[in-house]
Amino acid sequence: MLIGQDSLKGRLIELLNSDNLPNTIIFIGPKGQGKRTVAHWLAEQMEAPVYIPPDLKIDSIRELNADSRTISSPKIYLLADAEDMTVQAQNALLKLAEEPPENAYIIITVQDTAALLQTILSRSITFRLDGYTMDELYQFTGDDELIKIAGNPGTINKLSEMDYEGLLKHAKKVVANIGKISASNAFNILKGIDKEDYELFIPMLIHAYGEMVAQGIKCGEQLTVLYETKNLLERSKSVNKQNALEMMFIRLREAARNEVQ
């Protein structure tokens, strides 16, 4: 079920009804924002099947291209999390985007378009997913703090499936003590946190710093560091998350110590 995104849904329906839906569409938004959900919702409106390749490597894109030449009714080819597609794979996709069969529709989802070739972008229509209102988020959970941390359905679902309160407690402890610990101990902060939860730890830190701001405590430099790291991880899946977060903690430590001086 697709909750929210009313403006985007309205625009897509308008394009469908006027028979002007482009053959290549890019949905942009943070992880958990619902990009794939929108793609499947659009497929339902079109009564079209969705084909998801096993990976985004060049051979899979070539197979997708070949399949698109055999169809006689609308079919959606969903390329999710496409930030790390190689140039070779994108060039293979470009052949389809330049001369798409009538019934072939490519949907690409990314958090950021920086890694996509300009030739792909120029042959696509892009849509950035909207944020969610509190009322919309309350349809996913009644947990006020979880809503403030997550901000979108996908992150709410992930945090709901885990011991997020334990992780949040750790985040608040880090925020309270980051300026007091040694540089070597900053590298130990991730101990005890599963690698799959590394990215989820950042919104928890942002939430914890937000509570400090509400108390009148200055921590603008720390929040800048957090958002820069968050954006870095969003732009590319190939970034070493552990290294990025360890460097983030060193910078947070320095920022916190600067605030005291």
Coordinates of C-alpha atoms in Angstrom, one line a residue:
M1 CA 0.0 0.0 0.0
L2 CA 1.3 3.4 -1.0
I3 CA 0.7 6.0 1.7
G4 CA 1.5 9.7 0.9
Q5 CA 3.2 10.9 -2.2
D6 CA -0.1 12.4 -3.4
S7 CA 1.5 15.0 -5.7
L8 CA 3.7 12.4 -7.4
K9 CA 0.8 10.0 -7.8
G10 CA -1.3 12.7 -9.3
R11 CA 1.4 13.6 -11.8
L12 CA 2.0 10.0 -12.8
I13 CA -1.7 9.4 -13.3
E14 CA -1.9 12.6 -15.4
L15 CA 0.9 11.3 -17.7
L16 CA -0.8 7.9 -17.9
N17 CA -4.2 9.3 -18.8
S18 CA -2.7 11.6 -21.5
D19 CA -0.6 8.7 -22.9
N20 CA 2.5 10.8 -22.2
L21 CA 4.3 8.5 -19.7
P22 CA 8.0 8.5 -20.6
N23 CA 9.8 5.2 -21.2
T24 CA 12.5 6.0 -18.8
I25 CA 11.7 7.3 -15.3
I26 CA 14.0 8.1 -12.3
F27 CA 12.7 8.2 -8.8
I28 CA 15.0 10.0 -6.4
G29 CA 14.8 9.9 -2.6
P30 CA 16.6 8.8 0.6
K31 CA 16.7 5.1 1.5
G32 CA 13.4 4.0 2.9
Q33 CA 11.4 6.8 1.2
G34 CA 9.3 4.4 -0.9
K35 CA 10.9 4.6 -4.3
R36 CA 10.3 0.9 -5.1
T37 CA 6.8 1.1 -3.6
V38 CA 5.9 3.9 -6.0
A39 CA 7.3 1.8 -8.9
H40 CA 5.1 -1.1 -8.0
W41 CA 2.1 1.2 -7.5
L42 CA 2.7 2.6 -11.0
A43 CA 2.9 -1.0 -12.4
E44 CA -0.5 -1.7 -10.8
Q45 CA -2.0 1.4 -12.5
M46 CA -0.6 0.2 -15.8
E47 CA -1.5 -3.5 -15.1
A48 CA 2.0 -4.2 -16.1
P49 CA 4.4 -6.9 -14.7
V50 CA 7.6 -5.8 -13.1
Y51 CA 10.9 -7.3 -14.1
I52 CA 13.8 -6.9 -11.6
P53 CA 17.2 -8.1 -12.9
P54 CA 19.3 -10.3 -10.6
D55 CA 22.0 -7.5 -10.5
L56 CA 22.9 -4.3 -12.4
K57 CA 25.9 -5.6 -14.2
I58 CA 26.4 -5.3 -17.9
D59 CA 25.3 -8.8 -18.8
S60 CA 22.0 -8.4 -16.9
I61 CA 21.4 -5.1 -18.6
R62 CA 22.0 -6.7 -22.0
E63 CA 19.6 -9.5 -21.1
L64 CA 17.0 -6.9 -20.0
N65 CA 17.6 -5.1 -23.3
A66 CA 17.0 -8.2 -25.3
D67 CA 13.9 -9.1 -23.3
S68 CA 12.4 -5.7 -24.0
R69 CA 12.4 -6.4 -27.7
T70 CA 10.2 -9.4 -27.3
I71 CA 7.2 -8.0 -25.4
S72 CA 3.8 -7.1 -26.9
S73 CA 2.2 -5.4 -23.8
P74 CA 3.5 -2.9 -21.2
K75 CA 6.3 -4.2 -18.9
I76 CA 8.3 -2.3 -16.3
Y77 CA 12.0 -2.9 -15.8
L78 CA 12.9 -1.9 -12.3
L79 CA 16.6 -1.0 -11.7
A80 CA 16.7 -0.3 -7.9
D81 CA 19.5 1.4 -6.1
A82 CA 21.3 2.1 -9.3
E83 CA 24.0 4.5 -7.9
D84 CA 26.8 2.0 -8.4
M85 CA 26.0 0.9 -12.0
T86 CA 29.2 0.9 -13.9
V87 CA 29.7 3.2 -16.9
Q88 CA 29.7 0.1 -19.1
A89 CA 26.3 -1.1 -17.7
Q90 CA 24.9 2.4 -18.1
N91 CA 26.0 2.5 -21.7
A92 CA 24.2 -0.8 -22.3
L93 CA 21.1 0.7 -20.7
L94 CA 21.5 3.8 -22.8
K95 CA 20.9 1.8 -26.0
L96 CA 17.4 0.9 -24.6
A97 CA 16.7 4.4 -23.3
E98 CA 17.6 5.9 -26.7
E99 CA 15.3 3.7 -28.7
P100 CA 12.9 2.0 -26.2
P101 CA 10.3 -0.4 -27.6
E102 CA 6.8 1.0 -27.3
N103 CA 5.8 -1.1 -24.3
A104 CA 9.1 -1.1 -22.4
Y105 CA 9.3 1.2 -19.4
I106 CA 12.5 1.6 -17.4
I107 CA 12.3 2.8 -13.8
I108 CA 15.5 3.7 -12.1
T109 CA 15.7 4.4 -8.3
V110 CA 18.6 6.3 -6.7
Q111 CA 19.3 8.4 -3.6
D112 CA 21.3 10.8 -5.7
T113 CA 21.7 11.2 -9.5
A114 CA 25.4 12.2 -9.3
A115 CA 26.6 8.7 -10.4
L116 CA 24.3 8.5 -13.4
L117 CA 25.5 9.4 -16.9
Q118 CA 24.3 12.7 -18.2
T119 CA 23.1 10.9 -21.3
I120 CA 20.9 8.7 -19.2
L121 CA 19.5 11.7 -17.3
S122 CA 18.8 13.6 -20.5
R123 CA 16.6 10.8 -21.8
S124 CA 14.7 10.4 -18.5
I125 CA 12.1 12.2 -16.5
T126 CA 13.1 12.6 -12.8
F127 CA 10.8 12.7 -9.8
R128 CA 11.9 13.4 -6.3
L129 CA 9.8 11.8 -3.7
D130 CA 8.2 14.1 -1.1
G131 CA 8.7 13.9 2.6
Y132 CA 6.0 12.5 4.8
T133 CA 3.6 14.3 7.2
M134 CA 3.3 13.2 10.8
D135 CA -0.2 12.0 10.0
E136 CA 1.1 9.8 7.2
L137 CA 3.9 8.4 9.4
Y138 CA 1.4 7.6 12.2
Q139 CA -0.2 5.2 9.7
F140 CA 3.0 3.1 10.0
T141 CA 3.6 3.4 13.8
G142 CA 2.3 5.1 16.9
D143 CA 5.8 5.4 18.4
D144 CA 6.5 9.2 18.5
E145 CA 10.2 8.8 19.1
L146 CA 10.5 6.3 16.3
I147 CA 8.8 8.7 13.9
K148 CA 11.2 11.5 14.9
I149 CA 14.2 9.3 14.3
A150 CA 13.1 7.6 11.1
G151 CA 11.2 10.1 9.1
N152 CA 10.1 7.6 6.4
P153 CA 8.3 4.3 6.1
G154 CA 11.3 2.1 5.2
T155 CA 13.4 3.2 8.1
I156 CA 10.4 2.9 10.4
N157 CA 10.0 -0.7 9.3
K158 CA 13.7 -1.5 9.7
L159 CA 13.9 0.0 13.2
S160 CA 10.6 -1.7 14.3
E161 CA 12.1 -5.1 13.5
M162 CA 15.1 -4.6 15.8
D163 CA 16.1 -3.5 19.3
Y164 CA 16.2 0.2 18.2
E165 CA 15.9 1.4 21.8
G166 CA 19.2 -0.2 22.7
L167 CA 20.8 1.4 19.7
L168 CA 19.3 4.7 20.5
K169 CA 20.6 4.5 24.1
H170 CA 24.1 3.9 22.7
A171 CA 23.7 6.9 20.4
K172 CA 22.7 9.2 23.2
K173 CA 25.7 8.0 25.3
V174 CA 28.0 8.7 22.3
V175 CA 26.6 12.2 21.9
A176 CA 27.0 12.9 25.6
N177 CA 30.6 11.7 25.8
I178 CA 32.1 12.1 22.4
G179 CA 34.2 15.2 23.4
K180 CA 35.6 13.4 26.5
I181 CA 36.9 10.2 24.9
S182 CA 40.4 9.6 23.4
A183 CA 40.8 9.5 19.7
S184 CA 41.6 5.8 19.9
N185 CA 38.4 5.1 21.7
A186 CA 36.4 6.9 19.0
F187 CA 37.4 3.9 16.8
N188 CA 35.7 1.6 19.2
I189 CA 32.2 3.2 19.1
L190 CA 31.0 0.8 16.4
K191 CA 31.9 -2.3 18.5
G192 CA 28.7 -4.2 19.3
I193 CA 26.8 -2.6 16.4
D194 CA 25.9 -4.9 13.5
K195 CA 27.3 -3.7 10.2
E196 CA 23.7 -3.8 8.8
D197 CA 22.8 -1.1 11.4
Y198 CA 25.6 1.3 10.6
E199 CA 23.5 3.7 8.5
L200 CA 20.6 3.5 10.9
F201 CA 22.9 4.8 13.7
I202 CA 23.3 8.1 11.9
P203 CA 19.6 9.2 12.2
M204 CA 19.7 8.2 15.9
L205 CA 22.7 10.4 16.4
I206 CA 21.0 13.3 14.6
H207 CA 18.0 12.8 16.8
A208 CA 20.1 12.8 19.9
Y209 CA 21.9 16.0 18.9
G210 CA 18.5 17.5 18.0
E211 CA 17.4 17.0 21.6
M212 CA 20.5 18.9 22.7
V213 CA 19.7 21.8 20.3
A214 CA 16.2 21.9 21.9
Q215 CA 17.9 22.4 25.2
G216 CA 19.8 25.4 23.9
I217 CA 23.1 23.5 23.5
K218 CA 25.2 24.5 20.4
C219 CA 26.1 21.5 18.2
G220 CA 25.8 22.9 14.7
E221 CA 29.2 21.7 13.7
Q222 CA 28.4 18.1 14.8
L223 CA 25.1 18.1 12.9
T224 CA 27.0 19.3 9.8
V225 CA 29.4 16.3 10.1
L226 CA 26.5 13.9 10.5
Y227 CA 24.7 15.1 7.5
E228 CA 27.8 15.2 5.4
T229 CA 28.5 11.5 6.3
K230 CA 24.9 10.6 5.6
N231 CA 25.0 12.2 2.2
L232 CA 28.3 10.4 1.4
L233 CA 26.8 7.0 2.2
E234 CA 23.7 7.9 0.1
R235 CA 25.7 8.8 -3.0
S236 CA 27.5 5.5 -3.3
K237 CA 27.0 2.0 -2.0
S238 CA 30.7 1.3 -2.6
V239 CA 31.9 3.6 0.2
N240 CA 33.4 1.6 3.1
K241 CA 30.8 2.3 5.8
Q242 CA 33.0 1.4 8.8
N243 CA 35.8 3.7 7.6
A244 CA 33.3 6.5 6.9
L245 CA 31.7 6.3 10.4
E246 CA 35.0 6.0 12.2
M247 CA 36.2 9.2 10.5
M248 CA 32.8 10.7 11.4
F249 CA 33.4 10.0 15.1
I250 CA 36.8 11.5 15.0
R251 CA 35.3 14.7 13.5
L252 CA 32.5 14.7 16.0
R253 CA 35.0 14.4 18.8
E254 CA 37.0 17.4 17.5
A255 CA 33.8 19.4 17.0
A256 CA 32.6 18.7 20.5
R257 CA 36.0 19.7 21.9
N258 CA 35.9 22.9 19.9
E259 CA 32.5 23.8 21.4
V260 CA 34.0 23.6 24.9
Q261 CA 36.9 25.9 24.1

